[in-house]
Tab-separated table of N, CA, C and O in Angstrom:
chain	number	residue	atom	x	y	z
A	1	MET	N	-6.287	-20.703	-12.554
A	1	MET	CA	-6.616	-20.693	-11.092
A	1	MET	C	-5.414	-21.557	-10.359
A	1	MET	O	-4.894	-22.541	-10.832
A	2	ALA	N	-5.127	-20.979	-9.393
A	2	ALA	CA	-3.958	-21.593	-8.473
A	2	ALA	C	-4.373	-22.684	-7.737
A	2	ALA	O	-5.491	-22.788	-7.231
A	3	ASP	N	-3.467	-23.926	-7.977
A	3	ASP	CA	-3.812	-25.249	-7.133
A	3	ASP	C	-3.325	-24.907	-5.783
A	3	ASP	O	-2.370	-24.433	-5.283
A	4	ILE	N	-4.032	-25.548	-4.816
A	4	ILE	CA	-3.833	-25.461	-3.364
A	4	ILE	C	-2.558	-25.990	-3.133
A	4	ILE	O	-1.546	-25.575	-2.330
A	5	ALA	N	-1.954	-27.167	-3.802
A	5	ALA	CA	-0.787	-27.683	-3.613
A	5	ALA	C	0.410	-26.812	-4.011
A	5	ALA	O	1.358	-26.888	-3.431
A	6	ASP	N	0.116	-26.102	-5.207
A	6	ASP	CA	1.217	-25.049	-5.509
A	6	ASP	C	1.348	-23.956	-4.405
A	6	ASP	O	2.364	-23.428	-4.230
A	7	LEU	N	0.221	-23.559	-4.005
A	7	LEU	CA	0.115	-22.631	-2.961
A	7	LEU	C	0.988	-23.101	-1.785
A	7	LEU	O	1.651	-22.252	-0.963
A	8	ARG	N	0.594	-24.199	-1.280
A	8	ARG	CA	1.381	-24.919	-0.006
A	8	ARG	C	2.880	-24.684	-0.132
A	8	ARG	O	3.679	-24.826	0.778
A	9	THR	N	3.506	-24.924	-1.303
A	9	THR	CA	4.875	-24.830	-1.608
A	9	THR	C	5.641	-23.425	-1.301
A	9	THR	O	6.672	-23.475	-1.181
A	10	LYS	N	4.726	-22.582	-1.444
A	10	LYS	CA	5.204	-21.024	-1.373
A	10	LYS	C	5.476	-20.683	0.115
A	10	LYS	O	5.101	-21.078	0.935
A	11	THR	N	6.554	-19.769	0.158
A	11	THR	CA	6.860	-19.227	1.368
A	11	THR	C	5.833	-18.231	1.882
A	11	THR	O	5.027	-17.783	0.996
A	12	ASP	N	5.899	-17.709	3.060
A	12	ASP	CA	5.018	-16.668	3.676
A	12	ASP	C	4.966	-15.338	2.822
A	12	ASP	O	4.048	-14.845	2.552
A	13	ASP	N	6.332	-14.940	2.442
A	13	ASP	CA	6.437	-13.808	1.793
A	13	ASP	C	5.954	-13.768	0.335
A	13	ASP	O	5.278	-13.102	-0.224
A	14	GLN	N	6.125	-15.190	-0.231
A	14	GLN	CA	5.639	-15.199	-1.495
A	14	GLN	C	3.987	-15.118	-1.518
A	14	GLN	O	3.241	-14.606	-2.455
A	15	LEU	N	3.472	-15.744	-0.436
A	15	LEU	CA	1.904	-15.892	-0.337
A	15	LEU	C	1.383	-14.405	-0.348
A	15	LEU	O	0.531	-13.901	-0.726
A	16	ASN	N	2.149	-13.493	0.610
A	16	ASN	CA	1.755	-12.152	0.865
A	16	ASN	C	1.997	-11.203	-0.491
A	16	ASN	O	0.804	-10.632	-0.921
A	17	ALA	N	2.821	-11.625	-1.084
A	17	ALA	CA	3.182	-10.910	-2.587
A	17	ALA	C	1.891	-11.208	-3.330
A	17	ALA	O	1.246	-10.267	-4.087
A	18	GLU	N	1.528	-12.565	-3.557
A	18	GLU	CA	0.510	-13.109	-4.337
A	18	GLU	C	-0.749	-12.601	-3.977
A	18	GLU	O	-1.567	-12.180	-4.688
A	19	LEU	N	-1.045	-12.466	-2.620
A	19	LEU	CA	-2.257	-11.840	-1.992
A	19	LEU	C	-2.400	-10.428	-2.419
A	19	LEU	O	-3.471	-9.953	-2.932
A	20	ILE	N	-1.402	-9.765	-2.379
A	20	ILE	CA	-1.579	-8.394	-2.705
A	20	ILE	C	-1.733	-8.121	-4.204
A	20	ILE	O	-2.708	-7.175	-4.717
A	21	GLU	N	-0.994	-8.831	-4.889
A	21	GLU	CA	-1.423	-8.786	-6.391
A	21	GLU	C	-2.725	-9.159	-6.864
A	21	GLU	O	-3.451	-8.573	-7.682
A	22	LEU	N	-3.442	-10.463	-6.269
A	22	LEU	CA	-4.707	-10.784	-6.278
A	22	LEU	C	-5.842	-9.764	-6.081
A	22	LEU	O	-6.808	-9.597	-6.531
A	23	LYS	N	-5.572	-9.122	-4.949
A	23	LYS	CA	-6.315	-7.985	-4.375
A	23	LYS	C	-6.214	-6.976	-5.380
A	23	LYS	O	-7.548	-6.223	-5.692
A	24	ARG	N	-5.307	-6.633	-5.973
A	24	ARG	CA	-5.107	-5.470	-6.899
A	24	ARG	C	-5.855	-5.966	-8.180
A	24	ARG	O	-6.606	-4.937	-8.587
A	25	GLU	N	-5.741	-7.005	-8.525
A	25	GLU	CA	-6.592	-7.633	-9.830
A	25	GLU	C	-8.075	-7.546	-9.448
A	25	GLU	O	-8.851	-7.415	-10.219
A	26	GLN	N	-8.464	-7.907	-8.333
A	26	GLN	CA	-9.869	-7.891	-7.800
A	26	GLN	C	-10.376	-6.571	-7.854
A	26	GLN	O	-11.593	-6.351	-8.452
A	27	PHE	N	-9.570	-5.674	-7.321
A	27	PHE	CA	-10.011	-4.278	-7.402
A	27	PHE	C	-10.269	-3.727	-9.031
A	27	PHE	O	-11.221	-3.159	-9.288
A	28	ASN	N	-9.319	-4.108	-9.839
A	28	ASN	CA	-9.428	-3.776	-11.276
A	28	ASN	C	-10.774	-4.416	-11.798
A	28	ASN	O	-11.455	-3.915	-12.677
A	29	LEU	N	-10.973	-5.819	-11.532
A	29	LEU	CA	-12.077	-6.383	-12.221
A	29	LEU	C	-13.545	-5.927	-11.696
A	29	LEU	O	-14.227	-5.807	-12.369
A	30	ARG	N	-13.360	-5.277	-10.489
A	30	ARG	CA	-14.693	-4.690	-10.056
A	30	ARG	C	-14.945	-3.521	-10.738
A	30	ARG	O	-16.196	-3.171	-11.277
A	31	PHE	N	-13.883	-2.715	-11.203
A	31	PHE	CA	-14.266	-1.323	-11.930
A	31	PHE	C	-14.562	-1.769	-13.348
A	31	PHE	O	-15.468	-1.189	-13.763
A	32	GLN	N	-13.949	-2.859	-13.770
A	32	GLN	CA	-14.388	-3.222	-15.268
A	32	GLN	C	-15.760	-3.778	-15.243
A	32	GLN	O	-16.388	-3.436	-16.188
A	33	ALA	N	-16.132	-4.622	-14.093
A	33	ALA	CA	-17.595	-4.856	-14.061
A	33	ALA	C	-18.576	-3.703	-13.995
A	33	ALA	O	-19.688	-3.648	-14.580
A	34	ALA	N	-18.143	-2.781	-13.286
A	34	ALA	CA	-18.935	-1.565	-12.963
A	34	ALA	C	-19.128	-0.902	-14.278
A	34	ALA	O	-20.195	-0.180	-14.572
A	35	THR	N	-18.205	-0.864	-15.151
A	35	THR	CA	-18.316	-0.093	-16.379
A	35	THR	C	-18.529	-0.957	-17.705
A	35	THR	O	-18.526	-0.417	-18.902
A	36	ASN	N	-18.933	-2.166	-17.302
A	36	ASN	CA	-19.231	-3.026	-18.429
A	36	ASN	C	-18.306	-3.301	-19.290
A	36	ASN	O	-18.311	-3.595	-20.593
A	37	GLN	N	-17.019	-3.360	-18.875
A	37	GLN	CA	-15.976	-3.729	-19.816
A	37	GLN	C	-15.371	-5.115	-19.296
A	37	GLN	O	-14.265	-5.374	-19.968
A	38	LEU	N	-15.898	-5.803	-18.615
A	38	LEU	CA	-15.397	-7.024	-18.185
A	38	LEU	C	-15.476	-8.066	-19.191
A	38	LEU	O	-16.560	-8.512	-19.838
A	39	GLU	N	-14.399	-8.673	-19.717
A	39	GLU	CA	-14.149	-9.656	-20.768
A	39	GLU	C	-14.555	-11.123	-20.202
A	39	GLU	O	-15.179	-11.902	-20.671
A	40	ALA	N	-13.987	-11.414	-19.021
A	40	ALA	CA	-14.067	-12.747	-18.515
A	40	ALA	C	-14.713	-12.840	-17.081
A	40	ALA	O	-14.012	-12.480	-15.999
A	41	PRO	N	-15.934	-12.676	-16.903
A	41	PRO	CA	-16.840	-12.680	-15.653
A	41	PRO	C	-16.346	-13.723	-14.478
A	41	PRO	O	-16.412	-13.662	-13.446
A	42	SER	N	-15.946	-14.905	-15.276
A	42	SER	CA	-15.635	-16.061	-14.353
A	42	SER	C	-14.135	-15.762	-13.521
A	42	SER	O	-13.844	-16.392	-12.633
A	43	ARG	N	-13.479	-14.771	-14.035
A	43	ARG	CA	-12.025	-14.521	-13.606
A	43	ARG	C	-12.377	-13.794	-12.013
A	43	ARG	O	-11.480	-14.135	-11.246
A	44	ILE	N	-13.643	-13.104	-11.872
A	44	ILE	CA	-13.819	-12.635	-10.643
A	44	ILE	C	-14.049	-13.662	-9.483
A	44	ILE	O	-13.310	-13.670	-8.392
A	45	ARG	N	-14.719	-14.752	-9.857
A	45	ARG	CA	-14.679	-15.909	-8.988
A	45	ARG	C	-13.280	-16.408	-8.769
A	45	ARG	O	-13.242	-16.980	-7.571
A	46	GLU	N	-12.666	-16.805	-9.671
A	46	GLU	CA	-11.376	-17.654	-9.524
A	46	GLU	C	-10.458	-16.637	-8.685
A	46	GLU	O	-9.802	-17.255	-7.533
A	47	VAL	N	-10.399	-15.393	-8.775
A	47	VAL	CA	-9.531	-14.449	-8.089
A	47	VAL	C	-10.037	-14.634	-6.618
A	47	VAL	O	-9.407	-14.631	-5.607
A	48	ARG	N	-11.533	-14.494	-6.396
A	48	ARG	CA	-12.093	-14.490	-5.029
A	48	ARG	C	-11.629	-15.696	-4.249
A	48	ARG	O	-11.195	-15.812	-3.077
A	49	ARG	N	-11.686	-16.944	-4.898
A	49	ARG	CA	-11.473	-18.159	-4.403
A	49	ARG	C	-9.908	-18.152	-3.972
A	49	ARG	O	-9.573	-18.851	-3.118
A	50	THR	N	-9.010	-17.970	-4.911
A	50	THR	CA	-7.708	-17.866	-4.614
A	50	THR	C	-7.176	-17.016	-3.503
A	50	THR	O	-6.534	-17.456	-2.743
A	51	ILE	N	-7.876	-16.008	-3.351
A	51	ILE	CA	-7.608	-14.977	-2.155
A	51	ILE	C	-8.083	-15.875	-0.905
A	51	ILE	O	-7.235	-15.912	-0.125
A	52	ALA	N	-9.439	-16.398	-0.989
A	52	ALA	CA	-9.621	-17.280	0.257
A	52	ALA	C	-8.584	-18.506	0.442
A	52	ALA	O	-8.597	-18.767	1.707
A	53	GLN	N	-8.090	-19.063	-0.532
A	53	GLN	CA	-7.303	-20.250	-0.285
A	53	GLN	C	-5.951	-19.716	0.555
A	53	GLN	O	-5.547	-20.353	1.147
A	54	ILE	N	-5.480	-18.539	-0.145
A	54	ILE	CA	-4.192	-18.153	0.324
A	54	ILE	C	-4.507	-17.638	1.996
A	54	ILE	O	-3.729	-18.185	2.869
A	55	LYS	N	-5.693	-16.942	2.274
A	55	LYS	CA	-5.780	-16.623	3.541
A	55	LYS	C	-6.198	-17.812	4.503
A	55	LYS	O	-5.633	-17.853	5.730
A	56	THR	N	-6.617	-18.876	4.052
A	56	THR	CA	-6.790	-20.018	4.878
A	56	THR	C	-5.356	-20.618	5.030
A	56	THR	O	-5.241	-21.103	6.165
A	57	LEU	N	-4.659	-20.639	4.246
A	57	LEU	CA	-3.454	-21.241	4.233
A	57	LEU	C	-2.487	-20.417	5.473
A	57	LEU	O	-1.901	-21.042	6.058
A	58	GLN	N	-2.585	-19.153	5.238
A	58	GLN	CA	-1.923	-18.242	6.173
A	58	GLN	C	-2.478	-18.404	7.605
A	58	GLN	O	-1.759	-18.578	8.755
A	59	ASN	N	-3.695	-18.604	7.767
A	59	ASN	CA	-4.369	-18.990	8.928
A	59	ASN	C	-4.030	-20.251	9.583
A	59	ASN	O	-3.640	-20.369	10.863
A	60	GLU	N	-3.840	-21.271	8.822
A	60	GLU	CA	-3.355	-22.611	9.217
A	60	GLU	C	-1.950	-22.493	9.702
A	60	GLU	O	-1.565	-23.204	10.702
A	61	ARG	N	-1.133	-21.902	8.872
A	61	ARG	CA	0.237	-21.836	9.318
A	61	ARG	C	0.423	-20.884	10.640
A	61	ARG	O	1.192	-21.270	11.433
A	62	ALA	N	-0.307	-20.009	10.874
A	62	ALA	CA	-0.344	-19.077	12.217
A	62	ALA	C	-0.748	-20.118	13.066
A	62	ALA	O	-0.070	-19.777	14.494
A	63	ALA	N	-1.924	-20.819	13.040
A	63	ALA	CA	-2.418	-21.656	14.111
A	63	ALA	C	-1.293	-22.722	14.620
A	63	ALA	O	-1.092	-23.016	15.804
A	64	LYS	N	-0.641	-23.239	13.301
A	64	LYS	CA	0.361	-24.178	13.685
A	64	LYS	C	1.651	-23.667	14.358
A	64	LYS	O	2.136	-24.468	15.262
A	65	ALA	N	1.994	-22.556	14.282
A	65	ALA	CA	3.034	-21.779	14.833
A	65	ALA	C	2.676	-21.429	16.239
A	65	ALA	O	3.650	-21.543	17.236
A	66	ALA	N	1.432	-21.222	16.570
A	66	ALA	CA	1.047	-20.713	17.828
A	66	ALA	C	1.105	-21.961	18.626
A	66	ALA	O	1.205	-22.168	20.040
A	67	ALA	N	0.648	-23.125	18.157
A	67	ALA	CA	0.495	-24.323	18.880
A	67	ALA	C	1.806	-24.921	19.234
A	67	ALA	O	2.129	-25.433	20.180
A	68	ALA	N	2.827	-24.659	18.265
A	68	ALA	CA	4.251	-24.953	18.425
A	68	ALA	C	4.760	-24.200	19.583
A	68	ALA	O	5.555	-24.805	20.393
A	69	LYS	N	4.389	-22.889	19.601
A	69	LYS	CA	5.153	-22.035	20.906
A	69	LYS	C	4.338	-22.401	22.194
A	69	LYS	O	5.264	-22.463	23.047
A	70	ALA	N	3.283	-22.883	22.220
A	70	ALA	CA	2.531	-23.064	23.331
A	70	ALA	C	2.953	-24.350	24.079
A	70	ALA	O	3.724	-25.136	23.718
């Protein structure tokens, strides 16, 4: 699971790339769960939480940029 401190050090482009990769993994995990081929059910939760952390970090950066503009 990605640590929030590690995510904070990444650039916006790196975060977007990781977000895309995690969404792809989440999609694959959903299919594995539907076909009863899922080996690590806890991975679904980890991926979902990491996606949420990335989105939160992106929103924080966008709010900070908007505040700096105003």
